[in-house]
PDB file of C-alpha atoms in Angstrom:
ATOM      1  CA  UNK A   1      -0.006  -0.011  -0.010  1.00 70.00           C
ATOM      2  CA  UNK A   2       1.014   3.528  -0.503  1.00 77.00           C
ATOM      3  CA  UNK A   3       0.532   6.517   1.695  1.00 88.00           C
ATOM      4  CA  UNK A   4       1.271  10.188   1.662  1.00 93.00           C
ATOM      5  CA  UNK A   5       1.966  12.310   4.777  1.00 94.00           C
ATOM      6  CA  UNK A   6       1.976  15.968   4.868  1.00 95.00           C
ATOM      7  CA  UNK A   7       3.718  17.111   7.992  1.00 91.00           C
ATOM      8  CA  UNK A   8       2.235  20.459   8.604  1.00 94.00           C
ATOM      9  CA  UNK A   9      -1.543  21.037   8.490  1.00 94.00           C
ATOM     10  CA  UNK A  10      -1.127  24.728   8.553  1.00 96.00           C
ATOM     11  CA  UNK A  11       1.722  26.988   7.624  1.00 97.00           C
ATOM     12  CA  UNK A  12       1.462  30.790   8.297  1.00 97.00           C
ATOM     13  CA  UNK A  13       4.024  32.926   6.598  1.00 97.00           C
ATOM     14  CA  UNK A  14       4.623  36.619   5.867  1.00 97.00           C
ATOM     15  CA  UNK A  15       4.473  37.913   2.285  1.00 97.00           C
ATOM     16  CA  UNK A  16       7.732  37.711   0.389  1.00 97.00           C
ATOM     17  CA  UNK A  17       9.238  35.143   2.787  1.00 97.00           C
ATOM     18  CA  UNK A  18      10.337  31.648   1.593  1.00 98.00           C
ATOM     19  CA  UNK A  19       8.160  28.599   2.319  1.00 98.00           C
ATOM     20  CA  UNK A  20       8.450  24.954   2.373  1.00 98.00           C
ATOM     21  CA  UNK A  21       5.544  22.560   2.565  1.00 98.00           C
ATOM     22  CA  UNK A  22       6.694  18.976   3.569  1.00 98.00           C
ATOM     23  CA  UNK A  23       5.544  15.814   2.022  1.00 97.00           C
ATOM     24  CA  UNK A  24       6.697  12.264   2.655  1.00 96.00           C
ATOM     25  CA  UNK A  25       5.408   9.193   0.783  1.00 93.00           C
ATOM     26  CA  UNK A  26       5.561   5.612   1.501  1.00 88.00           C
ATOM     27  CA  UNK A  27       5.581   2.945  -1.138  1.00 77.00           C
ATOM     28  CA  UNK A  28       7.442  -0.260  -1.994  1.00 72.00           C
ATOM     29  CA  UNK A  29       7.330   0.461  -5.583  1.00 76.00           C
ATOM     30  CA  UNK A  30       7.991   3.333  -7.892  1.00 79.00           C
ATOM     31  CA  UNK A  31       5.675   6.185  -7.735  1.00 84.00           C
ATOM     32  CA  UNK A  32       4.787   9.423  -9.507  1.00 89.00           C
ATOM     33  CA  UNK A  33       4.334  12.375  -7.282  1.00 92.00           C
ATOM     34  CA  UNK A  34       2.270  15.406  -7.655  1.00 93.00           C
ATOM     35  CA  UNK A  35       1.500  18.767  -5.826  1.00 96.00           C
ATOM     36  CA  UNK A  36      -1.976  20.309  -6.365  1.00 95.00           C
ATOM     37  CA  UNK A  37      -3.385  23.651  -5.155  1.00 95.00           C
ATOM     38  CA  UNK A  38      -6.942  24.092  -4.114  1.00 92.00           C
ATOM     39  CA  UNK A  39      -8.417  27.593  -3.735  1.00 90.00           C
ATOM     40  CA  UNK A  40     -11.620  27.860  -1.564  1.00 84.00           C
ATOM     41  CA  UNK A  41     -14.678  26.156  -3.128  1.00 78.00           C
ATOM     42  CA  UNK A  42     -12.753  25.193  -6.269  1.00 83.00           C
ATOM     43  CA  UNK A  43     -11.216  22.005  -7.691  1.00 84.00           C
ATOM     44  CA  UNK A  44      -7.555  21.122  -7.758  1.00 89.00           C
ATOM     45  CA  UNK A  45      -5.056  22.734 -10.027  1.00 91.00           C
ATOM     46  CA  UNK A  46      -1.862  20.888 -10.870  1.00 91.00           C
ATOM     47  CA  UNK A  47       1.337  22.712  -9.632  1.00 95.00           C
ATOM     48  CA  UNK A  48       3.923  20.288 -10.655  1.00 94.00           C
ATOM     49  CA  UNK A  49       4.773  16.708 -10.951  1.00 91.00           C
ATOM     50  CA  UNK A  50       7.663  14.183 -10.715  1.00 92.00           C
ATOM     51  CA  UNK A  51       7.605  11.257 -13.097  1.00 87.00           C
ATOM     52  CA  UNK A  52      11.319  10.552 -13.779  1.00 84.00           C
ATOM     53  CA  UNK A  53      14.560  12.263 -14.639  1.00 86.00           C
ATOM     54  CA  UNK A  54      15.703  15.365 -12.827  1.00 89.00           C
ATOM     55  CA  UNK A  55      14.896  15.335  -9.237  1.00 90.00           C
ATOM     56  CA  UNK A  56      14.145  19.123  -9.062  1.00 95.00           C
ATOM     57  CA  UNK A  57      10.920  19.826 -10.592  1.00 95.00           C
ATOM     58  CA  UNK A  58       9.683  23.305 -11.445  1.00 96.00           C
ATOM     59  CA  UNK A  59       5.998  24.200 -11.669  1.00 94.00           C
ATOM     60  CA  UNK A  60       3.734  27.033 -12.179  1.00 93.00           C
ATOM     61  CA  UNK A  61       3.557  30.247  -9.990  1.00 93.00           C
ATOM     62  CA  UNK A  62       7.215  30.010  -9.061  1.00 96.00           C
ATOM     63  CA  UNK A  63       6.949  26.751  -7.094  1.00 97.00           C
ATOM     64  CA  UNK A  64       9.414  23.951  -7.229  1.00 97.00           C
ATOM     65  CA  UNK A  65       9.828  20.539  -5.511  1.00 97.00           C
ATOM     66  CA  UNK A  66      12.640  18.144  -5.027  1.00 96.00           C
ATOM     67  CA  UNK A  67      12.200  14.345  -5.144  1.00 94.00           C
ATOM     68  CA  UNK A  68      14.486  12.718  -2.598  1.00 93.00           C
ATOM     69  CA  UNK A  69      14.324   8.942  -2.918  1.00 90.00           C
ATOM     70  CA  UNK A  70      16.538   8.174   0.014  1.00 91.00           C
ATOM     71  CA  UNK A  71      14.320  10.380   2.298  1.00 92.00           C
ATOM     72  CA  UNK A  72      11.128   9.398   0.461  1.00 92.00           C
ATOM     73  CA  UNK A  73      10.207  13.073   0.450  1.00 95.00           C
ATOM     74  CA  UNK A  74       8.854  15.549  -2.071  1.00 97.00           C
ATOM     75  CA  UNK A  75       8.805  18.835  -0.416  1.00 98.00           C
ATOM     76  CA  UNK A  76       7.315  21.921  -2.169  1.00 98.00           C
ATOM     77  CA  UNK A  77       9.179  25.255  -2.030  1.00 98.00           C
ATOM     78  CA  UNK A  78       8.789  28.739  -3.123  1.00 98.00           C
ATOM     79  CA  UNK A  79      11.491  31.444  -2.505  1.00 97.00           C
ATOM     80  CA  UNK A  80       8.997  34.437  -2.092  1.00 97.00           C
ATOM     81  CA  UNK A  81       5.299  34.005  -1.504  1.00 97.00           C
ATOM     82  CA  UNK A  82       2.517  36.367  -2.313  1.00 96.00           C
ATOM     83  CA  UNK A  83      -0.876  36.920  -0.749  1.00 96.00           C
ATOM     84  CA  UNK A  84      -2.426  35.127  -3.635  1.00 95.00           C
ATOM     85  CA  UNK A  85      -0.625  31.864  -2.690  1.00 96.00           C
ATOM     86  CA  UNK A  86      -3.011  31.502   0.207  1.00 96.00           C
ATOM     87  CA  UNK A  87      -4.601  28.140  -0.466  1.00 96.00           C
ATOM     88  CA  UNK A  88      -4.630  24.576   0.545  1.00 94.00           C
ATOM     89  CA  UNK A  89      -1.968  22.350  -0.974  1.00 96.00           C
ATOM     90  CA  UNK A  90      -2.192  18.671  -1.515  1.00 95.00           C
ATOM     91  CA  UNK A  91       0.716  16.232  -2.275  1.00 96.00           C
ATOM     92  CA  UNK A  92      -0.330  13.063  -3.994  1.00 93.00           C
ATOM     93  CA  UNK A  93       1.222   9.879  -5.404  1.00 90.00           C
ATOM     94  CA  UNK A  94       0.292   7.212  -7.770  1.00 85.00           C
ATOM     95  CA  UNK A  95       1.942   3.771  -8.420  1.00 77.00           C
ATOM     96  CA  UNK A  96       3.725   3.393 -11.646  1.00 72.00           C
ATOM     97  CA  UNK A  97       1.993   0.665 -13.553  1.00 64.00           C
ATOM     98  CA  UNK A  98      -0.032  -2.157 -11.990  1.00 56.00           C
ATOM     99  CA  UNK A  99      -3.747  -2.479 -11.277  1.00 53.00           C
ATOM    100  CA  UNK A 100      -3.753   0.644  -9.210  1.00 53.00           C
ATOM    101  CA  UNK A 101      -2.040   2.763 -11.795  1.00 57.00           C
ATOM    102  CA  UNK A 102      -3.693   6.169 -12.055  1.00 69.00           C
ATOM    103  CA  UNK A 103      -5.356   6.029  -8.625  1.00 81.00           C
ATOM    104  CA  UNK A 104      -4.089   9.081  -6.552  1.00 87.00           C
ATOM    105  CA  UNK A 105      -3.362   8.795  -2.913  1.00 88.00           C
ATOM    106  CA  UNK A 106      -3.705  12.253  -1.347  1.00 91.00           C
ATOM    107  CA  UNK A 107      -1.992  13.638   1.625  1.00 93.00           C
ATOM    108  CA  UNK A 108      -4.072  15.430   4.330  1.00 92.00           C
ATOM    109  CA  UNK A 109      -3.349  18.832   2.897  1.00 94.00           C
ATOM    110  CA  UNK A 110      -1.478  21.893   4.083  1.00 96.00           C
ATOM    111  CA  UNK A 111      -3.190  25.346   4.437  1.00 96.00           C
ATOM    112  CA  UNK A 112      -0.814  28.058   3.505  1.00 97.00           C
ATOM    113  CA  UNK A 113      -1.751  31.362   4.701  1.00 97.00           C
ATOM    114  CA  UNK A 114       0.275  34.287   3.697  1.00 97.00           C
ATOM    115  CA  UNK A 115       0.093  37.339   5.793  1.00 96.00           C
ATOM    116  CA  UNK A 116       0.862  40.983   4.559  1.00 95.00           C
TER     117      UNK A 116
ATOM    118  CA  UNK B   1      -5.368  22.535 -22.520  1.00 66.00           C
ATOM    119  CA  UNK B   2      -6.726  19.822 -20.248  1.00 80.00           C
ATOM    120  CA  UNK B   3      -9.796  21.498 -19.049  1.00 87.00           C
ATOM    121  CA  UNK B   4     -12.357  19.633 -17.066  1.00 92.00           C
ATOM    122  CA  UNK B   5     -15.835  21.055 -16.302  1.00 94.00           C
ATOM    123  CA  UNK B   6     -18.499  20.016 -13.788  1.00 95.00           C
ATOM    124  CA  UNK B   7     -22.208  20.793 -13.781  1.00 96.00           C
ATOM    125  CA  UNK B   8     -23.796  21.954 -11.672  1.00 96.00           C
ATOM    126  CA  UNK B   9     -21.313  23.780  -9.468  1.00 94.00           C
ATOM    127  CA  UNK B  10     -23.795  23.679  -6.564  1.00 95.00           C
ATOM    128  CA  UNK B  11     -27.134  21.993  -5.974  1.00 96.00           C
ATOM    129  CA  UNK B  12     -29.483  21.907  -3.093  1.00 96.00           C
ATOM    130  CA  UNK B  13     -32.060  19.085  -3.009  1.00 95.00           C
ATOM    131  CA  UNK B  14     -34.522  17.529  -0.578  1.00 96.00           C
ATOM    132  CA  UNK B  15     -33.857  14.241   1.226  1.00 96.00           C
ATOM    133  CA  UNK B  16     -34.945  11.283  -0.853  1.00 96.00           C
ATOM    134  CA  UNK B  17     -34.341  12.908  -4.275  1.00 96.00           C
ATOM    135  CA  UNK B  18     -31.753  11.893  -6.791  1.00 97.00           C
ATOM    136  CA  UNK B  19     -29.026  14.225  -8.106  1.00 97.00           C
ATOM    137  CA  UNK B  20     -26.980  13.907 -11.178  1.00 97.00           C
ATOM    138  CA  UNK B  21     -23.567  15.641 -11.548  1.00 97.00           C
ATOM    139  CA  UNK B  22     -21.841  15.807 -14.919  1.00 97.00           C
ATOM    140  CA  UNK B  23     -18.096  15.800 -15.518  1.00 96.00           C
ATOM    141  CA  UNK B  24     -16.803  16.656 -18.973  1.00 95.00           C
ATOM    142  CA  UNK B  25     -13.239  16.904 -20.484  1.00 91.00           C
ATOM    143  CA  UNK B  26     -13.455  19.799 -22.805  1.00 91.00           C
ATOM    144  CA  UNK B  27     -10.403  19.550 -24.924  1.00 87.00           C
ATOM    145  CA  UNK B  28      -9.172  16.038 -24.696  1.00 85.00           C
ATOM    146  CA  UNK B  29     -10.559  12.526 -24.567  1.00 87.00           C
ATOM    147  CA  UNK B  30     -10.521  10.937 -21.150  1.00 86.00           C
ATOM    148  CA  UNK B  31     -10.129   7.250 -21.116  1.00 83.00           C
ATOM    149  CA  UNK B  32     -10.394   7.247 -17.345  1.00 88.00           C
ATOM    150  CA  UNK B  33     -12.362   9.404 -14.958  1.00 92.00           C
ATOM    151  CA  UNK B  34     -12.357   9.570 -11.210  1.00 93.00           C
ATOM    152  CA  UNK B  35     -14.838  10.610  -8.719  1.00 95.00           C
ATOM    153  CA  UNK B  36     -13.908  12.043  -5.235  1.00 94.00           C
ATOM    154  CA  UNK B  37     -15.637  13.511  -2.363  1.00 94.00           C
ATOM    155  CA  UNK B  38     -14.207  15.935   0.009  1.00 90.00           C
ATOM    156  CA  UNK B  39     -15.646  16.828   3.481  1.00 86.00           C
ATOM    157  CA  UNK B  40     -14.872  20.158   5.055  1.00 82.00           C
ATOM    158  CA  UNK B  41     -11.287  20.541   6.163  1.00 79.00           C
ATOM    159  CA  UNK B  42     -10.524  17.146   4.869  1.00 83.00           C
ATOM    160  CA  UNK B  43      -8.588  15.642   2.046  1.00 86.00           C
ATOM    161  CA  UNK B  44     -10.015  14.065  -1.002  1.00 88.00           C
ATOM    162  CA  UNK B  45     -11.293  10.466  -0.863  1.00 90.00           C
ATOM    163  CA  UNK B  46     -11.489   8.421  -4.131  1.00 92.00           C
ATOM    164  CA  UNK B  47     -15.002   7.101  -4.617  1.00 94.00           C
ATOM    165  CA  UNK B  48     -14.641   5.252  -7.944  1.00 93.00           C
ATOM    166  CA  UNK B  49     -12.799   4.933 -11.095  1.00 91.00           C
ATOM    167  CA  UNK B  50     -14.603   4.688 -14.387  1.00 90.00           C
ATOM    168  CA  UNK B  51     -13.348   3.808 -17.797  1.00 85.00           C
ATOM    169  CA  UNK B  52     -15.312   4.682 -20.920  1.00 82.00           C
ATOM    170  CA  UNK B  53     -17.638   1.930 -21.977  1.00 80.00           C
ATOM    171  CA  UNK B  54     -17.270  -0.280 -18.899  1.00 83.00           C
ATOM    172  CA  UNK B  55     -18.677  -0.590 -15.375  1.00 86.00           C
ATOM    173  CA  UNK B  56     -17.025   1.693 -12.721  1.00 90.00           C
ATOM    174  CA  UNK B  57     -14.749   0.221 -10.021  1.00 91.00           C
ATOM    175  CA  UNK B  58     -15.731   1.387  -6.600  1.00 94.00           C
ATOM    176  CA  UNK B  59     -13.499   1.877  -3.568  1.00 92.00           C
ATOM    177  CA  UNK B  60     -14.158  -0.126  -0.498  1.00 92.00           C
ATOM    178  CA  UNK B  61     -17.069   1.216   1.420  1.00 92.00           C
ATOM    179  CA  UNK B  62     -18.615   3.211  -1.328  1.00 94.00           C
ATOM    180  CA  UNK B  63     -22.166   1.956  -2.083  1.00 93.00           C
ATOM    181  CA  UNK B  64     -22.422   1.339  -5.932  1.00 92.00           C
ATOM    182  CA  UNK B  65     -26.148   1.412  -5.859  1.00 94.00           C
ATOM    183  CA  UNK B  66     -26.206   4.699  -4.145  1.00 95.00           C
ATOM    184  CA  UNK B  67     -23.480   6.408  -6.246  1.00 96.00           C
ATOM    185  CA  UNK B  68     -24.299   5.489  -9.832  1.00 95.00           C
ATOM    186  CA  UNK B  69     -21.451   6.260 -12.392  1.00 94.00           C
ATOM    187  CA  UNK B  70     -21.947   6.230 -15.988  1.00 90.00           C
ATOM    188  CA  UNK B  71     -18.997   6.930 -18.384  1.00 88.00           C
ATOM    189  CA  UNK B  72     -20.844   6.756 -21.856  1.00 82.00           C
ATOM    190  CA  UNK B  73     -18.172   8.652 -23.884  1.00 89.00           C
ATOM    191  CA  UNK B  74     -14.655   9.635 -23.819  1.00 89.00           C
ATOM    192  CA  UNK B  75     -15.580  13.177 -22.721  1.00 92.00           C
ATOM    193  CA  UNK B  76     -18.478  12.661 -20.253  1.00 93.00           C
ATOM    194  CA  UNK B  77     -18.927  10.852 -16.951  1.00 94.00           C
ATOM    195  CA  UNK B  78     -21.951  11.346 -14.726  1.00 95.00           C
ATOM    196  CA  UNK B  79     -22.387  10.654 -10.971  1.00 97.00           C
ATOM    197  CA  UNK B  80     -25.962  10.190  -9.713  1.00 97.00           C
ATOM    198  CA  UNK B  81     -26.519  10.294  -5.971  1.00 97.00           C
ATOM    199  CA  UNK B  82     -29.650   8.229  -5.466  1.00 96.00           C
ATOM    200  CA  UNK B  83     -32.090   8.814  -2.596  1.00 96.00           C
ATOM    201  CA  UNK B  84     -29.823  11.504  -1.274  1.00 96.00           C
ATOM    202  CA  UNK B  85     -29.638  12.137   2.548  1.00 95.00           C
ATOM    203  CA  UNK B  86     -28.063  14.923   4.597  1.00 95.00           C
ATOM    204  CA  UNK B  87     -25.008  12.741   5.249  1.00 94.00           C
ATOM    205  CA  UNK B  88     -24.448  12.748   1.518  1.00 95.00           C
ATOM    206  CA  UNK B  89     -23.858  16.523   1.604  1.00 95.00           C
ATOM    207  CA  UNK B  90     -20.301  17.090   0.366  1.00 94.00           C
ATOM    208  CA  UNK B  91     -17.988  18.489  -2.243  1.00 93.00           C
ATOM    209  CA  UNK B  92     -17.831  16.111  -5.078  1.00 95.00           C
ATOM    210  CA  UNK B  93     -14.866  16.488  -7.599  1.00 94.00           C
ATOM    211  CA  UNK B  94     -14.219  14.661 -10.768  1.00 94.00           C
ATOM    212  CA  UNK B  95     -10.904  14.188 -12.601  1.00 93.00           C
ATOM    213  CA  UNK B  96     -10.006  12.966 -16.019  1.00 91.00           C
ATOM    214  CA  UNK B  97      -6.850  11.210 -17.357  1.00 85.00           C
ATOM    215  CA  UNK B  98      -5.691  10.162 -20.800  1.00 71.00           C
ATOM    216  CA  UNK B  99      -5.196  11.903 -23.957  1.00 55.00           C
ATOM    217  CA  UNK B 100      -4.447  15.338 -22.463  1.00 48.00           C
ATOM    218  CA  UNK B 101      -0.945  16.900 -22.283  1.00 51.00           C
ATOM    219  CA  UNK B 102       0.121  14.030 -20.060  1.00 58.00           C
ATOM    220  CA  UNK B 103      -1.536  10.649 -19.752  1.00 65.00           C
ATOM    221  CA  UNK B 104       0.016  10.229 -16.300  1.00 70.00           C
ATOM    222  CA  UNK B 105      -1.710  13.311 -14.867  1.00 79.00           C
ATOM    223  CA  UNK B 106      -5.188  13.706 -13.593  1.00 84.00           C
ATOM    224  CA  UNK B 107      -6.987  17.025 -14.298  1.00 88.00           C
ATOM    225  CA  UNK B 108      -9.533  18.096 -11.876  1.00 91.00           C
ATOM    226  CA  UNK B 109     -12.917  19.719 -12.368  1.00 93.00           C
ATOM    227  CA  UNK B 110     -13.989  22.634 -10.296  1.00 92.00           C
ATOM    228  CA  UNK B 111     -16.192  20.529  -8.004  1.00 92.00           C
ATOM    229  CA  UNK B 112     -19.820  20.435  -7.119  1.00 95.00           C
ATOM    230  CA  UNK B 113     -21.214  21.311  -3.772  1.00 94.00           C
ATOM    231  CA  UNK B 114     -24.138  19.062  -2.839  1.00 96.00           C
ATOM    232  CA  UNK B 115     -26.407  20.079   0.031  1.00 96.00           C
ATOM    233  CA  UNK B 116     -29.046  17.744   0.994  1.00 96.00           C
ATOM    234  CA  UNK B 117     -31.846  19.263   3.265  1.00 95.00           C
TER     235      UNK B 117
END
């Protein structure tokens, strides 16, 4: 079975400060990893994904994440946040191949609040 | 590209009635669509996976007779909540995969807020 753990349920930060949202995954097989953002009363928007290749993945809105296989982590970072980044962020994984291919397992979510 | 729409965006219904939610992939053909529900302040829980032209596969604990899923075409899947009750009130989100910019990625709809009175 696979699982995704987001270590912080809430992260408050001031505008223009850097932020890191932590995500750890657990799986005995290869996985794809994703970060999604959800604004209030909306669906999920894909920020970035790791499928293979370079472990540093750049996404939209200035976000990036680094896949660390030894640490089984996929932390999301942004060097300088804006008020508009206030939202809930979900880390997710899916198995590569197999009968469960394509099914996403989500973390619990991290609410990022950017203060002026 | 990779736009998924849902209709309606919100619905209020009386207990005992049925509600249909549509999920459409607007600019790509979705071989697989997924239905999730999300309770307030919680993460998304997968309800079922549907492949075009075949029966949906439901997750453990999800009543297939209560949550009817039809995936009649490569661009449309529907979720019907039958005999809805207040405990069915939730945010329902669909996603679609396949044929878009990346077949490994799920693209999500904006969600449907269901309130059962």
